[in-house]
Coordinates of C-alpha atoms in Angstrom, one line a residue:
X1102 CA -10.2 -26.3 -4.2
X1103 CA -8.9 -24.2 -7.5
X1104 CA -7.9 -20.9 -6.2
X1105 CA -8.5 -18.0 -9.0
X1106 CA -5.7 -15.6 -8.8
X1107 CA -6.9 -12.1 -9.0
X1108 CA -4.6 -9.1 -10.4
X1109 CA -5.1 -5.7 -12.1
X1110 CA -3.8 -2.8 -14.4
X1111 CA -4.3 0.0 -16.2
X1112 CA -3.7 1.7 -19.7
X1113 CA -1.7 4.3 -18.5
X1114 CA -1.9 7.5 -20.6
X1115 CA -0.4 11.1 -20.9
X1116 CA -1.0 13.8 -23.6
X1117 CA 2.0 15.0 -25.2
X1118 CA 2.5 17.3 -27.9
X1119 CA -1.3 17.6 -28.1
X1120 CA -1.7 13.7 -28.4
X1121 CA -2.9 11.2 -26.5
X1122 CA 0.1 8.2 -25.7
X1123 CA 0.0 4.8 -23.5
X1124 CA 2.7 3.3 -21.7
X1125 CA 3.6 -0.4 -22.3
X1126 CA 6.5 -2.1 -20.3
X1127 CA 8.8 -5.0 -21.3
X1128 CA 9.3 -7.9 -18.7
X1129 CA 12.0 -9.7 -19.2
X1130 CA 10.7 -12.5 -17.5
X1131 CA 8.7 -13.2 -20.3
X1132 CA 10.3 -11.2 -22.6
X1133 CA 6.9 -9.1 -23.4
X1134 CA 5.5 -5.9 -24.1
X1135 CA 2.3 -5.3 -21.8
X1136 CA -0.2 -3.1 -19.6
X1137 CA 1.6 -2.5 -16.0
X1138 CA -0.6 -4.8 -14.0
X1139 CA 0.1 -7.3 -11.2
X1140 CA -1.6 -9.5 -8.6
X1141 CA -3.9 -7.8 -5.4
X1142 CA -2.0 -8.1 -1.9
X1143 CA -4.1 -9.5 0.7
X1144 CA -6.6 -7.0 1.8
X1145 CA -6.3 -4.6 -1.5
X1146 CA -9.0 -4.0 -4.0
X1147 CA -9.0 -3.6 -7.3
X1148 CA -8.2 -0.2 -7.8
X1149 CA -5.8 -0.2 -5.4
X1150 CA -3.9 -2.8 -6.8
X1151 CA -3.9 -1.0 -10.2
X1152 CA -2.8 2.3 -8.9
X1153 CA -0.1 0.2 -6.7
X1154 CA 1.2 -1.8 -9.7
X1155 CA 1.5 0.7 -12.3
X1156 CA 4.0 3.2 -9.6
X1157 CA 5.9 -0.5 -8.8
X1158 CA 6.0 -0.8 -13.2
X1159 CA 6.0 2.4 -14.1
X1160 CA 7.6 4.9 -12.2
X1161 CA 4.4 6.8 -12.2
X1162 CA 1.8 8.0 -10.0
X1163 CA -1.7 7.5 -11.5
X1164 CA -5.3 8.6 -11.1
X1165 CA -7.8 6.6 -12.3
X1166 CA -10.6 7.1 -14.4
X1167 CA -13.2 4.4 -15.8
X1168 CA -13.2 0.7 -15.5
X1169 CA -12.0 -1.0 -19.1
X1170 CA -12.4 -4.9 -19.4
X1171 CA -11.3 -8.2 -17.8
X1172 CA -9.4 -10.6 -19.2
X1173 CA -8.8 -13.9 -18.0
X1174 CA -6.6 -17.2 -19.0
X1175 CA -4.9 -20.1 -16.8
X1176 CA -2.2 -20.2 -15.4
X1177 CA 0.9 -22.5 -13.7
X1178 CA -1.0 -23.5 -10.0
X1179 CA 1.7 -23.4 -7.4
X1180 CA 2.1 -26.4 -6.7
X1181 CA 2.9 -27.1 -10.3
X1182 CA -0.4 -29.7 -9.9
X1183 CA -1.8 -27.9 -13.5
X1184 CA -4.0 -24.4 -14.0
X1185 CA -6.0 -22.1 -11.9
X1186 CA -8.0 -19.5 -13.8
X1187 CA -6.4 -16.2 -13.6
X1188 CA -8.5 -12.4 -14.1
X1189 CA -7.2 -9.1 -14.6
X1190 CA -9.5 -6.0 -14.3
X1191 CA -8.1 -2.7 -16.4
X1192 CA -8.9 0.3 -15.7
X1193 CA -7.8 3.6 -17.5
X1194 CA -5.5 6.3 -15.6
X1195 CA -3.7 9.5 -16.2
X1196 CA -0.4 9.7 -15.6
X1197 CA 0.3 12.5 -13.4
X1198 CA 4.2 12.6 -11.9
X1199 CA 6.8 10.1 -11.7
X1200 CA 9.6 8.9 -14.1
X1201 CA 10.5 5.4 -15.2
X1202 CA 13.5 3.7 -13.5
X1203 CA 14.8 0.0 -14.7
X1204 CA 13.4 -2.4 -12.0
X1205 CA 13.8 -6.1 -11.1
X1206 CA 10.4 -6.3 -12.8
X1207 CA 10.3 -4.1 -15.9
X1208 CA 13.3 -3.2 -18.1
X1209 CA 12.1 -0.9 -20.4
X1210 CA 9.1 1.6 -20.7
X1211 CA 7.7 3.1 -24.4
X1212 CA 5.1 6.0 -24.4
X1213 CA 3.1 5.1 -27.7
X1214 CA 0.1 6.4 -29.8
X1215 CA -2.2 3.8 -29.4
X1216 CA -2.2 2.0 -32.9
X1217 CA 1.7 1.5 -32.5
X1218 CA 1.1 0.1 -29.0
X1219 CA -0.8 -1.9 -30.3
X1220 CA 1.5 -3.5 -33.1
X1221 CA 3.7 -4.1 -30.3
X1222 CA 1.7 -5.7 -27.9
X1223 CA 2.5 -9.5 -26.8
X1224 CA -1.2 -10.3 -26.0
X1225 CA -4.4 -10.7 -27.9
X1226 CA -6.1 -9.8 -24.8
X1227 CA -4.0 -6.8 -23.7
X1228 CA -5.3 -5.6 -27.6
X1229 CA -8.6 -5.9 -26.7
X1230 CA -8.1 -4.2 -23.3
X1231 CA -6.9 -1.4 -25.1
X1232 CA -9.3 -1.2 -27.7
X1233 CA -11.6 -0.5 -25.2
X1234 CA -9.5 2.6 -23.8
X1235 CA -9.5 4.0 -27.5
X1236 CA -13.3 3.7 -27.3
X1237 CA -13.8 6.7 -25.5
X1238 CA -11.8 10.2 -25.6
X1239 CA -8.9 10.7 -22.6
X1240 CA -9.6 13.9 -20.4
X1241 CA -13.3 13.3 -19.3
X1242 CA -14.9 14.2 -16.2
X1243 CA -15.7 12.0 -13.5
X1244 CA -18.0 12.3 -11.1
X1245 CA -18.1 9.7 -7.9
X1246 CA -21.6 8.9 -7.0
X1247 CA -21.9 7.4 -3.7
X1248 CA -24.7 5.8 -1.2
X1249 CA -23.8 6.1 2.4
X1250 CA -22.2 3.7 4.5
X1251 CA -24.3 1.6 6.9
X1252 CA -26.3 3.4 9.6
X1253 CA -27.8 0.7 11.8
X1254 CA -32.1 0.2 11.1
X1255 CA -34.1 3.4 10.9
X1256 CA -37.2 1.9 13.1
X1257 CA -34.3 1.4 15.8
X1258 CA -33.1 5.3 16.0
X1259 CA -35.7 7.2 18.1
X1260 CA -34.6 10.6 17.1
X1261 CA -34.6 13.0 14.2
X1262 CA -33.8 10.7 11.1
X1263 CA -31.4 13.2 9.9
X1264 CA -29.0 12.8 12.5
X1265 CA -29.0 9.0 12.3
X1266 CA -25.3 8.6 12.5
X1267 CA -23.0 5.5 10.5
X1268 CA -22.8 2.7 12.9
X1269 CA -19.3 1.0 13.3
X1270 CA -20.3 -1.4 10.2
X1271 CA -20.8 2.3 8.5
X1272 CA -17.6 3.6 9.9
X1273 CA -15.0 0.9 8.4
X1274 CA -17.8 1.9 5.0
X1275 CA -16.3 5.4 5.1
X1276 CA -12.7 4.5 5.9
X1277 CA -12.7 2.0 3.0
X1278 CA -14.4 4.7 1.1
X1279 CA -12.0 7.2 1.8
X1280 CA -8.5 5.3 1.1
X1281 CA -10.5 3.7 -2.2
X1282 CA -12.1 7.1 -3.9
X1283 CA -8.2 8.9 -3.1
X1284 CA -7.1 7.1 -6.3
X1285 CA -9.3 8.7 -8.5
X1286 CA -8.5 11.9 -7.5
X1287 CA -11.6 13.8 -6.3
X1288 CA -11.2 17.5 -5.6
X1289 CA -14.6 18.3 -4.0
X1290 CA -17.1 17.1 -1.8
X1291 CA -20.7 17.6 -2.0
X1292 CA -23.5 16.2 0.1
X1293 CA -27.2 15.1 0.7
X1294 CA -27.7 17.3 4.1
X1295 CA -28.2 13.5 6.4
X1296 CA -25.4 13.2 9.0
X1297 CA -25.2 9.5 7.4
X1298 CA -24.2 11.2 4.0
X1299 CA -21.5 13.5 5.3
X1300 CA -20.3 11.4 7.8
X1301 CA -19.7 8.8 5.0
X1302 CA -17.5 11.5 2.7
X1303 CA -15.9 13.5 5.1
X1304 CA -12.7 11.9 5.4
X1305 CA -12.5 13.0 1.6
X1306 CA -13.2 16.5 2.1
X1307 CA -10.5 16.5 4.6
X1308 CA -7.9 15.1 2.2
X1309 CA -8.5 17.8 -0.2
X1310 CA -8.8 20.3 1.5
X1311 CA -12.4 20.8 1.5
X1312 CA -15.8 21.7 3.3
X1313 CA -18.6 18.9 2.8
X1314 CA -21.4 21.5 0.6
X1315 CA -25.1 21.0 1.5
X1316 CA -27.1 19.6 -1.6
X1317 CA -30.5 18.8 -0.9
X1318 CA -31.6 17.8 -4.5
X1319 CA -29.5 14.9 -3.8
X1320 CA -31.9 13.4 -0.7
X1321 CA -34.9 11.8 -1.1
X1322 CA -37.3 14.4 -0.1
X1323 CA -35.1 16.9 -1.9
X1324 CA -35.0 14.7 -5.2
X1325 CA -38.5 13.5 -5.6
X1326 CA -40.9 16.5 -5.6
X1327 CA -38.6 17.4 -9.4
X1328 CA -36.5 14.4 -10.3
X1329 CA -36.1 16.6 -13.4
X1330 CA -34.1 19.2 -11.4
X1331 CA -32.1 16.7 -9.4
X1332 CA -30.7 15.4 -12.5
X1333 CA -30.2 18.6 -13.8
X1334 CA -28.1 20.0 -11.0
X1335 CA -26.0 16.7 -11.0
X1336 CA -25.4 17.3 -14.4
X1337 CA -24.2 21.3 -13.8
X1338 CA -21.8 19.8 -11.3
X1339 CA -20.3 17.7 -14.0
X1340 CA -20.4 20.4 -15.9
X1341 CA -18.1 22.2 -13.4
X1342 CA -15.4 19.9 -14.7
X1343 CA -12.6 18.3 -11.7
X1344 CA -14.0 15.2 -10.0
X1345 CA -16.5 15.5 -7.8
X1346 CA -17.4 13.3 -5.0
X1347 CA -21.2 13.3 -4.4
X1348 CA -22.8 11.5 -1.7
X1349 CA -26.6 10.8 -1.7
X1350 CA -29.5 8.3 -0.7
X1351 CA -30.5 4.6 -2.0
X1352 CA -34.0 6.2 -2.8
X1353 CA -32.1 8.7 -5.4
X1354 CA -29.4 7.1 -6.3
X1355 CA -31.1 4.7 -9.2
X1356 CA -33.0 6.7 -10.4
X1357 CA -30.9 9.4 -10.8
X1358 CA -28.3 7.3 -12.5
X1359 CA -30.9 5.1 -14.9
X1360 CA -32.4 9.1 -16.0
X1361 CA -28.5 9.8 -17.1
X1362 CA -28.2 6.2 -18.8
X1363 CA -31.4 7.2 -20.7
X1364 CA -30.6 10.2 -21.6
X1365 CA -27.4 9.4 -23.3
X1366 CA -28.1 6.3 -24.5
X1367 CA -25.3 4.6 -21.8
X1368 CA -26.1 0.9 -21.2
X1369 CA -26.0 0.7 -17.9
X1370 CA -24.9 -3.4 -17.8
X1371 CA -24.3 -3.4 -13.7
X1372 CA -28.6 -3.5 -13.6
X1373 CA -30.1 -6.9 -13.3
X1374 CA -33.7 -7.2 -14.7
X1375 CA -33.8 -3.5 -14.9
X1376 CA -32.6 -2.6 -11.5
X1377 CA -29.5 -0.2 -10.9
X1378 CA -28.0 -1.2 -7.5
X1379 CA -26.8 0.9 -5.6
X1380 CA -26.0 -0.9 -2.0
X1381 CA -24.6 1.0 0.9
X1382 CA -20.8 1.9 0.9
X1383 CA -20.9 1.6 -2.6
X1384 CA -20.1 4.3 -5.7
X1385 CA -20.6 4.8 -9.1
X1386 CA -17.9 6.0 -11.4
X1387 CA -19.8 8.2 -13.7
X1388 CA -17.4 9.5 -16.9
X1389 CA -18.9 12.8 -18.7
X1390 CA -17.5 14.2 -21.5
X1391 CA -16.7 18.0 -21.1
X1392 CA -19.7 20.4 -22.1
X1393 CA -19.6 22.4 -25.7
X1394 CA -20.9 25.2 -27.4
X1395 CA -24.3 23.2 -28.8
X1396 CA -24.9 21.0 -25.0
X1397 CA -23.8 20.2 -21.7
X1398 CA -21.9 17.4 -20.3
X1399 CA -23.0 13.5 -21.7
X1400 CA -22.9 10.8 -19.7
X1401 CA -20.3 8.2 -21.9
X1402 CA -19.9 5.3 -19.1
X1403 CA -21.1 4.5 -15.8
X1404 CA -19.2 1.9 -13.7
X1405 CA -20.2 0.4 -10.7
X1406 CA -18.3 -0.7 -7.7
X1407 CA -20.4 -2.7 -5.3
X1408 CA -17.6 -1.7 -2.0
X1409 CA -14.7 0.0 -1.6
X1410 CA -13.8 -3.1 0.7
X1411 CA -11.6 -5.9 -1.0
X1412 CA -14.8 -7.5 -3.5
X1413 CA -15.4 -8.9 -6.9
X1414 CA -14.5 -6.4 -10.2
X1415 CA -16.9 -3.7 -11.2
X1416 CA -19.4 -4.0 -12.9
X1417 CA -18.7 -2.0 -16.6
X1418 CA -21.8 -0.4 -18.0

């Protein structure tokens, strides 16, 4: 059976001087200039491999920001036997410490503007990876929507809904969760007020630092009665600015994210026949650009990431 070989990357980026610059690396293995990526080790996801690569290329420590593109081409099977189809998933990330050392990998590092990085590029595909990083400015807020993890069957739990705990399916959820949403850097926590919903986020709060804040516009019988104001207080903490993690309910989560997408006009290309998923354990990268003079924030992408467990790519709206 053809084994598909899964890897990932990032167009890693800095603003220096007032401008925007990507990092490409030579391998002299192949004697190319490329996007750090690499292949997942058993048990990582996507974004962790990404994160993981570019510090093993790089030097640097990254946090990430939208989903970019896949690319995808054969390569040499093991057992030299022919191809197997190989995928790489980009996303974009900020460099944010580190400094480039020579490694067994990676010989050289150039910081670029990104039309000279891309006359020195190997790959077509790396082009087009990084023509979609150029689509959209650097520096934009992201906001982590999440559904809580698993919480065993509501007609099962004989008390007070709202203290329906995560059940242990829920539990390795919010553990995932919590090692996966790390990499893009979040920096505060707010919450629907259901013990599912903060259980779900509060190993994040504790890494930064942070309380778990009460939001009950983000529940269902706190979003409904004015869908208009739920979406308006989502969009004030964008507004904010950092990158907020905000946990809520399958009942507002579509919604929510589908009156955003409309909004702004952001295709939202995760939906199938006109339905935005939103599965427990999952999350929605939501990238806002900053609020001006004449508006507030706009929504410019919206990926989604079905788990924070080791799954398929997300899906890039």
């Amino acid at each position: 059976m053809t084994q598909e070989v899964r890897a990932a990357g990032a167009v890693l980026w800095r603003v220096a001087g007032g401008a925007t610059e990507v990092a490409l690396v030579h391998r002299p293995r192949y004697d190319d200039w490329s996007l750090p990526k690499g292949k997942l080790d058993p048990g990582e996801t996507l974004a962790e491999a990404a994160v993981r690569e570019v510090r093993e290329e790089t030097g640097c420590a990254a946090v990430l920001g939208r989903y970019l593109a896949r690319t995808a081409y054969p390569v040499p099977s093991r057992d030299g036997s022919g191809t197997v189809p190989k995928t790489v998933d980009y996303f974009a990330a900020e460099a944010v410490s580190g400094a480039f050392a020579p490694n067994d990998e990676v010989d050289e590092l150039r910081w670029l503007d990104p039309t000279a990085a891309e006359k020195l590029l190997t790959r077509p595909e790396d082009v087009r990876v990084l023509r979609a990083f150029c689509e959209l400015p650097v520096g934009l807020t992201t906001v982590l929507l999440v559904r809580h993890a698993k919480a065993g069957k509501r007609d099962e739990w004989c008390g007070d809904d709202d203290l329906r705990p995560l059940s242990e399916a829920g539990l390795r959820q919010a553990t995932a969760l919590r090692r996966v949403l790390a990499l893009f850097g979040p920096d505060r926590v707010l919450s629907a007020p259901r013990l599912r919903c903060v259980q779900t986020v509060h190993g994040v709060a504790e890494d930064v630092a942070s309380e778990v804040r009460h939001e009950p516009l983000f529940s269902e019988e706190g979003y409904w009665p004015d869908p208009v104001l739920g979406v308006a207080r989502l969009l004030a903490v964008a507004g904010d600015g950092g990158t907020p993690v905000v946990c809520s309910q399958g009942g507002v989560i579509p919604d929510l994210v589908s009156a955003l997408a409309d909004r702004d006009g952001v295709e939202l290309s995760a939906a199938r026949g006109g339905v935005v998923p939103s599965k427990k354990g999952s999350f929605w990268v939501l990238s806002f650009r900053a609020p001006t003079a004449e508006d507030g924030p706009v929504l410019l992408s919206a990926d989604y990431h079905p788990s924070a467990l080791p799954a398929p790519s997300p899906s890039h709206s």
